[in-house]
Coordinates of C-alpha atoms in Angstrom, one line a residue:
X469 CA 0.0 0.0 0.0
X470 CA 2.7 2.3 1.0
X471 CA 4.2 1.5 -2.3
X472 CA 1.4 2.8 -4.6
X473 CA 1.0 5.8 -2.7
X474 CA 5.0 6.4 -3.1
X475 CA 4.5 5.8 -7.0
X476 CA 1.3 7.9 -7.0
X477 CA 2.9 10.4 -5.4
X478 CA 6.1 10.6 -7.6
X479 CA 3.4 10.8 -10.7
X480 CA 1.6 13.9 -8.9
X481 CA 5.4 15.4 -9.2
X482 CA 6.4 14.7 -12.4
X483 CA 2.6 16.1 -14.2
X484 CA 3.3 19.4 -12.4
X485 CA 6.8 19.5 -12.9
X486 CA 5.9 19.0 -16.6
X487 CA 2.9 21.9 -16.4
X488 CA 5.6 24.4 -14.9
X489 CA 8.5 23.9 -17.7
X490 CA 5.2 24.1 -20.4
X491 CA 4.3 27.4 -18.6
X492 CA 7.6 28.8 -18.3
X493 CA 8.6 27.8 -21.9
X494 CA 5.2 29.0 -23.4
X495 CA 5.9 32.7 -21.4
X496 CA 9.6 32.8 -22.5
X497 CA 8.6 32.2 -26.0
X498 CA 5.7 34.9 -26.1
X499 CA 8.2 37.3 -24.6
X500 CA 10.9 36.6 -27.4
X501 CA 10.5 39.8 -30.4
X502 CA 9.6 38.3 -33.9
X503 CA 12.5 40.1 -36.3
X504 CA 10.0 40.3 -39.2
X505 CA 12.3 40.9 -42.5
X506 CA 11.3 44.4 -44.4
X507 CA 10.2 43.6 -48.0
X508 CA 9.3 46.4 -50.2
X509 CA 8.2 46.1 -54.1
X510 CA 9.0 49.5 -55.9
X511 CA 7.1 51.1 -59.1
X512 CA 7.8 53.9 -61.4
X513 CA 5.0 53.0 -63.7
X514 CA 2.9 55.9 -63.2
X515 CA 1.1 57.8 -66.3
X516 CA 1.1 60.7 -64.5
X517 CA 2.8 63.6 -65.2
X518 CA 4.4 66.6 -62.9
X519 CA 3.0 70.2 -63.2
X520 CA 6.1 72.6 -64.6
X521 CA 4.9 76.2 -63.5
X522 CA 5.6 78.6 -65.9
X523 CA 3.4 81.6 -65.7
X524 CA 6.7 83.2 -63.4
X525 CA 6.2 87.2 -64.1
X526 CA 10.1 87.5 -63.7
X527 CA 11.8 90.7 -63.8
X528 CA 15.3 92.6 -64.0
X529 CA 15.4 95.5 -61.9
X530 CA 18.6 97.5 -62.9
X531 CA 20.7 98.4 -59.7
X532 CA 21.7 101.4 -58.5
X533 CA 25.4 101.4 -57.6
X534 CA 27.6 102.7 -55.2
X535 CA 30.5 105.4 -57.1
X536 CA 32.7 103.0 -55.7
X537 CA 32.2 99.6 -56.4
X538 CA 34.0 98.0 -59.2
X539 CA 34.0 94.8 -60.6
X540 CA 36.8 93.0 -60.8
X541 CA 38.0 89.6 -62.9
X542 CA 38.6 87.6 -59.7
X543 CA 39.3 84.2 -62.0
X544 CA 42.5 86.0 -63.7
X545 CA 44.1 88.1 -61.0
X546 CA 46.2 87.2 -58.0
X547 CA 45.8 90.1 -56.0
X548 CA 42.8 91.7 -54.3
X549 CA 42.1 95.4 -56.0
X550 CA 42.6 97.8 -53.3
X551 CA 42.8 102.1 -53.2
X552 CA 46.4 102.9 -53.5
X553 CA 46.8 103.9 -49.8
X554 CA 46.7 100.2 -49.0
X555 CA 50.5 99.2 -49.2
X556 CA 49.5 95.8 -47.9
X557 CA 48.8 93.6 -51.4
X558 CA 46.4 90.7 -50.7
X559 CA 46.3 87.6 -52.7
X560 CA 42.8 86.1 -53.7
X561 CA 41.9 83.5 -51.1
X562 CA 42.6 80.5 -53.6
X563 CA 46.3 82.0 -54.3
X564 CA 49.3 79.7 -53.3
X565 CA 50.0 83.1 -51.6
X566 CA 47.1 83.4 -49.3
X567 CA 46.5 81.8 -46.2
X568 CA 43.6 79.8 -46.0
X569 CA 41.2 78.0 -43.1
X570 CA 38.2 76.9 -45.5
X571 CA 37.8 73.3 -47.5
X572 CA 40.2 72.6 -50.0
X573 CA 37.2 71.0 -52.2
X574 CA 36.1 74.2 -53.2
X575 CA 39.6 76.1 -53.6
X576 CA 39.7 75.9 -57.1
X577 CA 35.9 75.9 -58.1
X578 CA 35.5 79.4 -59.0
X579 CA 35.5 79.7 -62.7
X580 CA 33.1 81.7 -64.5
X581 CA 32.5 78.7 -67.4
X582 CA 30.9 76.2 -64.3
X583 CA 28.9 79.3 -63.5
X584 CA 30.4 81.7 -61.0
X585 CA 29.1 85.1 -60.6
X586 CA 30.9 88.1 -59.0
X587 CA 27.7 88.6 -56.7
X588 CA 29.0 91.3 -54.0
X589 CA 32.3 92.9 -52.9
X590 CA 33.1 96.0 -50.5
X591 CA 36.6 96.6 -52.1
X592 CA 37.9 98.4 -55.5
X593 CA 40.6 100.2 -56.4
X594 CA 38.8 103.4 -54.6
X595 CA 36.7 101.5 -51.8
X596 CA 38.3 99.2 -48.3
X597 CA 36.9 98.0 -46.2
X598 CA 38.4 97.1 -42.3
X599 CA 37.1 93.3 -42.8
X600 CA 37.7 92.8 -47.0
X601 CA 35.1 90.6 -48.5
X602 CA 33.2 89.3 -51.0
X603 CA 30.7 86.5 -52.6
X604 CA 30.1 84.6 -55.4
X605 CA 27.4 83.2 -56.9
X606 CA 26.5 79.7 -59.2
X607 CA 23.9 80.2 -60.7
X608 CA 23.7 76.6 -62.1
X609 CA 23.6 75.3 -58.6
X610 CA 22.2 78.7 -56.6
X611 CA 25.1 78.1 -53.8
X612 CA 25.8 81.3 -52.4
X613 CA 29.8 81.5 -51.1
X614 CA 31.1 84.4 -48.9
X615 CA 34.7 84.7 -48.4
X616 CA 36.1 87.2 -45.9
X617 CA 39.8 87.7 -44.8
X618 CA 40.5 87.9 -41.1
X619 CA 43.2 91.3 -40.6
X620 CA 42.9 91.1 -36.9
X621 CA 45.7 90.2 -34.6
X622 CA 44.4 86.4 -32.8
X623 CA 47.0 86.6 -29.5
X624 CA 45.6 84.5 -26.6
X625 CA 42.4 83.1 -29.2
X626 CA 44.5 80.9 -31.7
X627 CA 43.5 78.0 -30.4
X628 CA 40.3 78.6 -31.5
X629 CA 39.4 76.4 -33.8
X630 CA 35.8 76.0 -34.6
X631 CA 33.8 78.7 -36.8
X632 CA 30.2 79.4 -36.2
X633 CA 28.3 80.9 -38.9
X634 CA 24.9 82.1 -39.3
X635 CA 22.8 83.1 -42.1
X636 CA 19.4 84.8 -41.6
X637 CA 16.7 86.5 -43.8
X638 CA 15.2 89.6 -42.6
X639 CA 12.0 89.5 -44.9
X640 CA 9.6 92.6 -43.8
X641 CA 6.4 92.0 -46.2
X642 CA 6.2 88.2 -46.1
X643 CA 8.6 85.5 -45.2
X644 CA 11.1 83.8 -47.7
X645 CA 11.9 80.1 -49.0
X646 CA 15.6 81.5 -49.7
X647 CA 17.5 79.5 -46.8
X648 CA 15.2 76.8 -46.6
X649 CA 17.4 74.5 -48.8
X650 CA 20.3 75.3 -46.4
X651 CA 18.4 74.8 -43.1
X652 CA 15.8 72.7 -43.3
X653 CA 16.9 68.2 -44.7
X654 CA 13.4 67.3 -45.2
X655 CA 11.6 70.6 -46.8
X656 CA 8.7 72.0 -45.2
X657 CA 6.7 74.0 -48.0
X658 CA 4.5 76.1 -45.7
X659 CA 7.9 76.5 -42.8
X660 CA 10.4 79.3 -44.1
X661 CA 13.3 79.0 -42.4
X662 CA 14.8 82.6 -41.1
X663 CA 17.8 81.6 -40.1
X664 CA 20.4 78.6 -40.6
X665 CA 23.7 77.7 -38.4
X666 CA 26.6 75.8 -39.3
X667 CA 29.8 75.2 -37.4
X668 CA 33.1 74.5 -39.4
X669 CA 36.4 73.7 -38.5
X670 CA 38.6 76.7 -39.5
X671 CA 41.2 77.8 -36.6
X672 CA 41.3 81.0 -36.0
X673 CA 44.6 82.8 -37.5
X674 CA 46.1 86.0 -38.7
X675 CA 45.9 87.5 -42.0
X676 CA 43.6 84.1 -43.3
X677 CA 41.0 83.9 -45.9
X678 CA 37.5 82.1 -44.3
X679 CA 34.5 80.8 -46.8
X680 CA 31.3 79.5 -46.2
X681 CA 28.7 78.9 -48.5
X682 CA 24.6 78.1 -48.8
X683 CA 22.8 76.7 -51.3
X684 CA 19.3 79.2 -51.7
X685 CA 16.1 78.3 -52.8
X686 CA 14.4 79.8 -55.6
X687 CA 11.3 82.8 -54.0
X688 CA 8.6 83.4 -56.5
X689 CA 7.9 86.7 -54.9
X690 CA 11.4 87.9 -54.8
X691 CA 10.2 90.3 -57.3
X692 CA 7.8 92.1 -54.7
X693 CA 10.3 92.9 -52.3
X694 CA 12.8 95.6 -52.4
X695 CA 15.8 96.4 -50.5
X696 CA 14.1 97.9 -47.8
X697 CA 11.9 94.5 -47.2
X698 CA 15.0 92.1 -48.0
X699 CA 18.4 91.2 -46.6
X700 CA 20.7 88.5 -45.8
X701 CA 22.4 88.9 -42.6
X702 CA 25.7 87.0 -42.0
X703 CA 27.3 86.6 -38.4
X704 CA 30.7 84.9 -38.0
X705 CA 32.3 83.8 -34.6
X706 CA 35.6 82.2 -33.4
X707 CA 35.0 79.2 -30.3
X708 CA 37.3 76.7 -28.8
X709 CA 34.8 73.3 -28.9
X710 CA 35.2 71.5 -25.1
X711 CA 33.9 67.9 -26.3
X712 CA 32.5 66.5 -29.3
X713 CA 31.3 63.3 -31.0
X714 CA 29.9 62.2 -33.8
X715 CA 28.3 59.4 -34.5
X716 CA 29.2 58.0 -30.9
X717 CA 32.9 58.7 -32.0
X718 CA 35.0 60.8 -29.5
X719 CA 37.0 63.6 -31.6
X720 CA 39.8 66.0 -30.3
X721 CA 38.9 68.2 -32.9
X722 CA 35.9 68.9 -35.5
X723 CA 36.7 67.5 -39.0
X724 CA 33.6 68.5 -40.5
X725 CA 30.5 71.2 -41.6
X726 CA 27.9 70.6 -39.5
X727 CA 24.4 72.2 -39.8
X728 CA 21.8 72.3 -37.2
X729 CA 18.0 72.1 -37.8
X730 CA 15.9 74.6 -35.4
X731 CA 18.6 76.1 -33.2
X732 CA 20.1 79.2 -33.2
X733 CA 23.5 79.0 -30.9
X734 CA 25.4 81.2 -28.6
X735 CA 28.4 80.7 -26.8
X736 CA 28.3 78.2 -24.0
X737 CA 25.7 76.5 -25.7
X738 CA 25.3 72.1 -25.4
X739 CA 23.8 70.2 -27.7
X740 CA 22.7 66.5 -28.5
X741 CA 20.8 65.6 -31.7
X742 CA 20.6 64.7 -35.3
X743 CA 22.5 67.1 -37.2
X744 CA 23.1 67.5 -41.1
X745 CA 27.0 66.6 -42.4
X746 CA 27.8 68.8 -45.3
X747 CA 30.0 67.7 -47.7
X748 CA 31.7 69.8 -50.8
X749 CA 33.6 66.7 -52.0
X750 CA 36.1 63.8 -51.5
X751 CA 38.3 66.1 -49.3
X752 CA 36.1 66.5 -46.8
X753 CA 34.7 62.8 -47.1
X754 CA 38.0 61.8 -46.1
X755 CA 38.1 63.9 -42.8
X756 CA 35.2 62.4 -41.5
X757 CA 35.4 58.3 -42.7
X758 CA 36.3 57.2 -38.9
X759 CA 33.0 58.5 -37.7
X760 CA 30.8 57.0 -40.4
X761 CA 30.3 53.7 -40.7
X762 CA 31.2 51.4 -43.8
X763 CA 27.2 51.9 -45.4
X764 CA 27.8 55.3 -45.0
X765 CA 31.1 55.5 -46.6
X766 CA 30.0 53.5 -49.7
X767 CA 27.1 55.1 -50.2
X768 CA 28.2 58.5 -50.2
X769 CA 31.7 57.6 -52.7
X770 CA 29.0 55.9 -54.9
X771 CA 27.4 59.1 -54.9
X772 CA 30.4 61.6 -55.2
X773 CA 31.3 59.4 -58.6
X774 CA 27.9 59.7 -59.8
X775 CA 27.2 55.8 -59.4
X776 CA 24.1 56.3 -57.5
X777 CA 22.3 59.2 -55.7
X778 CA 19.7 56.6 -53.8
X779 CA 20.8 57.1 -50.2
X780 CA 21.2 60.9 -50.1
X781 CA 18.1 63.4 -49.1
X782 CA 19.8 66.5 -50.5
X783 CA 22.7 67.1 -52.8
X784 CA 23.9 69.3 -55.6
X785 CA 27.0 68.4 -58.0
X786 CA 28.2 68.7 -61.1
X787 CA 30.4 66.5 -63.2
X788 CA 33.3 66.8 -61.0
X789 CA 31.9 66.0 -57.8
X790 CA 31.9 69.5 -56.5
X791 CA 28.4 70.6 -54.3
X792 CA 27.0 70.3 -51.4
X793 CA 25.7 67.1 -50.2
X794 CA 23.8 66.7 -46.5
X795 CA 24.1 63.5 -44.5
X796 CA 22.3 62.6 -41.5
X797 CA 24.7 62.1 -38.4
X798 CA 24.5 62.2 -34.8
X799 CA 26.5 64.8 -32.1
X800 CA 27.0 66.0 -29.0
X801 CA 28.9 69.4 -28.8
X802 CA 29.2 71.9 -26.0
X803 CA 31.6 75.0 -26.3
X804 CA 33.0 77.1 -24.4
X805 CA 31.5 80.1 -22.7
X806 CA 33.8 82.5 -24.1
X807 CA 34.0 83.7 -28.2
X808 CA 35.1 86.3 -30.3
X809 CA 32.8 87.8 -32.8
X810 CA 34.6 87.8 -36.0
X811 CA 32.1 90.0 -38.6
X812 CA 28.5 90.7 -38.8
X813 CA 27.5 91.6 -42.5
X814 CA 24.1 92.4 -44.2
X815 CA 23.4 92.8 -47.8
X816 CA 20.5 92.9 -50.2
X817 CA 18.8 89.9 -52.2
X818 CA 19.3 90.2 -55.8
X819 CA 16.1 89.8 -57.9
X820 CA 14.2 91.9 -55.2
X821 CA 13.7 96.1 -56.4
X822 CA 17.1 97.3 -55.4
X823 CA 16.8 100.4 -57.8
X824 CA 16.9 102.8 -55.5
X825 CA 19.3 101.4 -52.5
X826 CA 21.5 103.3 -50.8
X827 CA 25.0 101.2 -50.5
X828 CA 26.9 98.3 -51.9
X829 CA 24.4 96.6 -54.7
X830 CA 24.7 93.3 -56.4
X831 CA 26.5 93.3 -59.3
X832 CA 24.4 90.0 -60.0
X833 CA 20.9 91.3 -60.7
X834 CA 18.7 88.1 -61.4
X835 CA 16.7 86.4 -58.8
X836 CA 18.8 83.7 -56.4
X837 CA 18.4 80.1 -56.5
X838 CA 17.3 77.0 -59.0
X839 CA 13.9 76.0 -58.2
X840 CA 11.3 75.5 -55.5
X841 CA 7.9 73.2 -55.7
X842 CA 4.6 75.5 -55.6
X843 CA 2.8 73.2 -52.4
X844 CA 2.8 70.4 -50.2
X845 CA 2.7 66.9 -52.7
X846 CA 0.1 64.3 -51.7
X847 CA 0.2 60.8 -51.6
X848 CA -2.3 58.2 -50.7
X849 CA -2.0 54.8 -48.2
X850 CA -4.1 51.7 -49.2
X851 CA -4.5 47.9 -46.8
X852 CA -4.8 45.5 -49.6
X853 CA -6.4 42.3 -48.6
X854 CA -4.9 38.9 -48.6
X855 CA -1.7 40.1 -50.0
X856 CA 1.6 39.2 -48.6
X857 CA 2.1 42.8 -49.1
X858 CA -0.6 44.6 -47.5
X859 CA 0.4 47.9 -47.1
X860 CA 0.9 50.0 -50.5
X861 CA 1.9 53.9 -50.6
X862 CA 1.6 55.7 -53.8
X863 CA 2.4 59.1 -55.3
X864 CA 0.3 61.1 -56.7
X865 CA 2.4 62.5 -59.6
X866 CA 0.1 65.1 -60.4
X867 CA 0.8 67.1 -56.8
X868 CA 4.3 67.4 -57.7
X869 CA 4.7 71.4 -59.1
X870 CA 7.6 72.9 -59.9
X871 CA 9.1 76.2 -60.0
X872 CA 11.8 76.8 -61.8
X873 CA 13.7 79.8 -61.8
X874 CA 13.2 82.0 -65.3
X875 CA 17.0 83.3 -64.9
X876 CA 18.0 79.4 -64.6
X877 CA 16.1 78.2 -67.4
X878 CA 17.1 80.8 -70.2
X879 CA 20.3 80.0 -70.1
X880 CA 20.2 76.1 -69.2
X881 CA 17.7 72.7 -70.0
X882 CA 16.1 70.8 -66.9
X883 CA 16.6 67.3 -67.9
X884 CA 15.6 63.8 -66.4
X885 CA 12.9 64.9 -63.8
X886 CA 12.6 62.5 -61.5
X887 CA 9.8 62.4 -58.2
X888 CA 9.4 60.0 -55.5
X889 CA 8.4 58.8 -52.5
X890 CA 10.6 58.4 -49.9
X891 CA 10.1 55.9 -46.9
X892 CA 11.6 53.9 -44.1
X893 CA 10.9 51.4 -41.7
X894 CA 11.2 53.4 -38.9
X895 CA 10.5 57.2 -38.1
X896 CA 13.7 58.4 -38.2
X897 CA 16.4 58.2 -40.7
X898 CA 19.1 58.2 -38.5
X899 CA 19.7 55.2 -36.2
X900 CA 22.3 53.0 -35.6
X901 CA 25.2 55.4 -36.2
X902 CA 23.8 55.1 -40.0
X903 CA 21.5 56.2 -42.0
X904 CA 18.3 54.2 -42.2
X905 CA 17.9 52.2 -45.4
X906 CA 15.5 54.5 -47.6
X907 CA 12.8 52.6 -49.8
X908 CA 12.0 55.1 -53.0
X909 CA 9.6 54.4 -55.6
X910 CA 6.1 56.4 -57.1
X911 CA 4.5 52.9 -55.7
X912 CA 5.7 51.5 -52.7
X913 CA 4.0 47.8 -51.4
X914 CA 5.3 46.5 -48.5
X915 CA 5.4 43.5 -45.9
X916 CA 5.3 45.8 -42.7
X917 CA 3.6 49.5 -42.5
X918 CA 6.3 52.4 -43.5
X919 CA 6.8 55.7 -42.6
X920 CA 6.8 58.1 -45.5
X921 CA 9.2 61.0 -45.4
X922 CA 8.6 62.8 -48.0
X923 CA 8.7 63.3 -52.0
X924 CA 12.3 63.3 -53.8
X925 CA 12.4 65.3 -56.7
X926 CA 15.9 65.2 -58.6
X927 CA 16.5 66.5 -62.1
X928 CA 20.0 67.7 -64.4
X929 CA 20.7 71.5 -65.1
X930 CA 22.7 71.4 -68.7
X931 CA 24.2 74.6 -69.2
X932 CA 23.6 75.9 -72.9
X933 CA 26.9 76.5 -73.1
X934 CA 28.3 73.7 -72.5
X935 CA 29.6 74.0 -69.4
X936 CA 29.4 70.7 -66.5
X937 CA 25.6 69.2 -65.8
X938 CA 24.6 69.9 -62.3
X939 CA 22.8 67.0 -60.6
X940 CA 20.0 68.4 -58.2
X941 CA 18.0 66.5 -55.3
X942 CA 15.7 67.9 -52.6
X943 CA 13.5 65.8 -50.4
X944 CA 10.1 68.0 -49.6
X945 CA 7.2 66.7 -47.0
X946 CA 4.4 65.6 -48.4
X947 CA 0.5 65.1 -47.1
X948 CA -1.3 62.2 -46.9
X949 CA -4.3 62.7 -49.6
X950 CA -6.2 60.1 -48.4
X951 CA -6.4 56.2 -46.7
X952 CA -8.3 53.3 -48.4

């Protein structure tokens, strides 16, 4: 008797030890994540067409100069015109002469055959200034570049090595598109950006030549405004950075362009958040590699060789690799608490009524930038039934308008316009250290709902004359039309 209890007993033991490793391994598999594999179909199959605006009532409103201002030929003279009371001579920033703190990438790309316009300058053979400066301007690309030469003694500040720039718009009548292509990496038709900041690492020296440039968006209603309801505003300042990484990666020192998105900086200032990399070319590519991950670094050489422009949100380049590409990364920054205010500068906007100014005009009198779309595109979202790819995004062709600038297209073809959504798997498209994989396409099906950032418009600007095809690409946000 004792002995069937015993076995009944050991029975009893074994069922519920049984029932508990069931349990445990029934609530340790419900608690393990299912990696579902992204699979996205992409079409370009669409019959629709884009809208091409061209009912632009441009105009050409004749400036009214300074007595001193004077041209000069800046891509076949070595020296800086000056009055003659200037016994200093100063060589032209790109000079083997000059000393220079800005990105060799652009050194040499100033000729007027890829498009360079003398644009400003407060110097002439009867005119000097305390800070001499001036800009050009491409208008095959609409980059905007402001050089500036530093005559200022730097003792106790030369170790400062990190230049903070700002551009801002001070639009009276109605706000501007004009820096939105600078600031802004996913374009926001109905945001105008007013100002845009980048940091760049250019030490701070004696007697050196600083550039910075912007790319400018093209403002249908440039024509409206006037000098006295226009102007870019430049501020340049001198810090010494206290820590930095990027992309998770310590640096001693900042190796590249960054530009922030909705902050305006002063010194002291922190900061942690996604940030925009910009890039001229393979020089400053090469600065950077060791905080960019292997993806990164092939896609962006695939890009710079004009293999593939998938991966990138924003970029302008011609033939030769020479633009301005944005890249998604990640920093952390603080600076110090002390800085010395280089130059604040304003000028007018050319294309605006600057007939009856009183100062330094524009000797480049056409409106600024390439192009600029006239509203939000629209897409719509569909759940198909019993499809292995349920979810399905498509453009709708027909929203995408463009405006292209008058100036821009009288002397050059827009060629191989291309629009398309944008999407990823995830909200972001940074994570990781590295960009997100982007899914592009005018009809996107997929496996797993996707998050669609926006509409990419890309298209070639061929020069009539001859001169080097500029690739364009802009990424705008677009509204959801409807859900079925």
């Amino acid at each position: 008797m004792k002995t069937k209890k015993k076995v009944y007993f050991q029975l009893w033991v074994l069922v519920l030890f049984l029932l508990v490793f069931v349990s445990c391994s029934s609530h340790k598999t419900e608690s393990i994540e299912t990696k579902v594999d992204v699979s996205v179909t992409s079409e370009n199959t669409t019959t629709d067409k884009p809208v091409i605006i061209n009912n632009i009532d441009a105009k050409d409103y004749q400036p009214d100069f300074a007595p001193e201002q004077e041209a000069f030929d800046w891509e076949n003279i070595e020296y800086l015109p000056v009055p003659s009371f200037v016994k200093v001579r100063i060589p032209l920033p790109w000079s083997d002469k000059a000393k220079r703190q800005f990105s060799d990438d652009i050194r040499y790309d100033i000729k007027k055959s890829d498009g360079w316009e003398l644009y400003l300058s407060n110097v002439s053979s009867q005119m000097y200034c305390a800070v001499p400066s001036f800009t050009l301007y491409n208008k095959y690309r609409g980059i905007l570049r402001y050089y500036y030469l530093n005559c200022y003694k730097v003792d106790g500040v030369q170790d400062y090595n990190i230049l903070f720039n700002v551009i801002r718009t001070r639009a009276l009548n109605k706000p501007s598109p004009l820096l939105n292509f600078a600031h802004q990496r996913i374009i926001d038709i109905n945001k105008n950006s007013e100002f845009c900041t980048t940091i760049e690492p250019q030490q701070f020296s004696d007697s050196t030549w600083y550039a910075v440039e912007y790319e400018l968006a093209y403002d249908k209603n440039i024509y409206k405004q006037s000098s006295s309801t226009i102007q870019l505003a430049c501020t340049f300042s001198m810090v010494k950075g206290l820590s930095l990484s990027l992309n998770g990666v310590r640096l001693n020192k900042l190796n590249s362009k960054i530009r922030f998105s909705d902050i305006d900086f002063g010194f002291g200032s922190s900061y942690s958040g996604d940030v925009s990399l910009v890039l001229y070319g393979k020089n400053d590519l090469n600065q950077v590699k060791d905080a960019l991950s292997v993806s990164d670094l092939t896609s962006l050489n695939q890009t710079m060789n004009r293999q593939s422009f998938d991966n990138i949100l924003s970029g302008t380049m011609d033939n030769n690799s020479f633009g301005d590409i944005q890249w998604n990364a990640n920093l952390v920054f603080s600076e110090n608490s002390s800085g010395v205010g280089v130059l604040t500068d304003s000028f007018v906007v050319s294309g605006a009524d600057n007939s009856s100014m009183q100062g330094i005009c524009p000797f480049y009198t056409k409106a600024l930038g390439v192009f600029y779309l006239n509203k939000k595109p629209t897409y719509t979202a569909t759940k198909l039934v019993n499809n292995s790819h349920p979810y399905k995004y498509e453009l709708n062709v027909s929203s995408v308008e463009y405006i292209f600038n008058p100036s821009v297209t009288d002397i050059a073809e827009i060629k191989n316009i291309k629009q398309e959504l944008v999407s990823t798997e995830n909200k972001s498209v940074f994570q990781n250290n590295s960009s997100v994989k982007l899914y592009t396409g005018q009809t996107l099906t997929s496996n797993v709902p996707l998050t669609i950032q926006g509409v990419r418009v890309s298209f070639d600007v061929v020069p009539k004359n001859g001169s080097k095809t500029v690739h364009i690409i802009k990424t705008f946000q677009a509204d959801l039309a409807s859900i079925n």
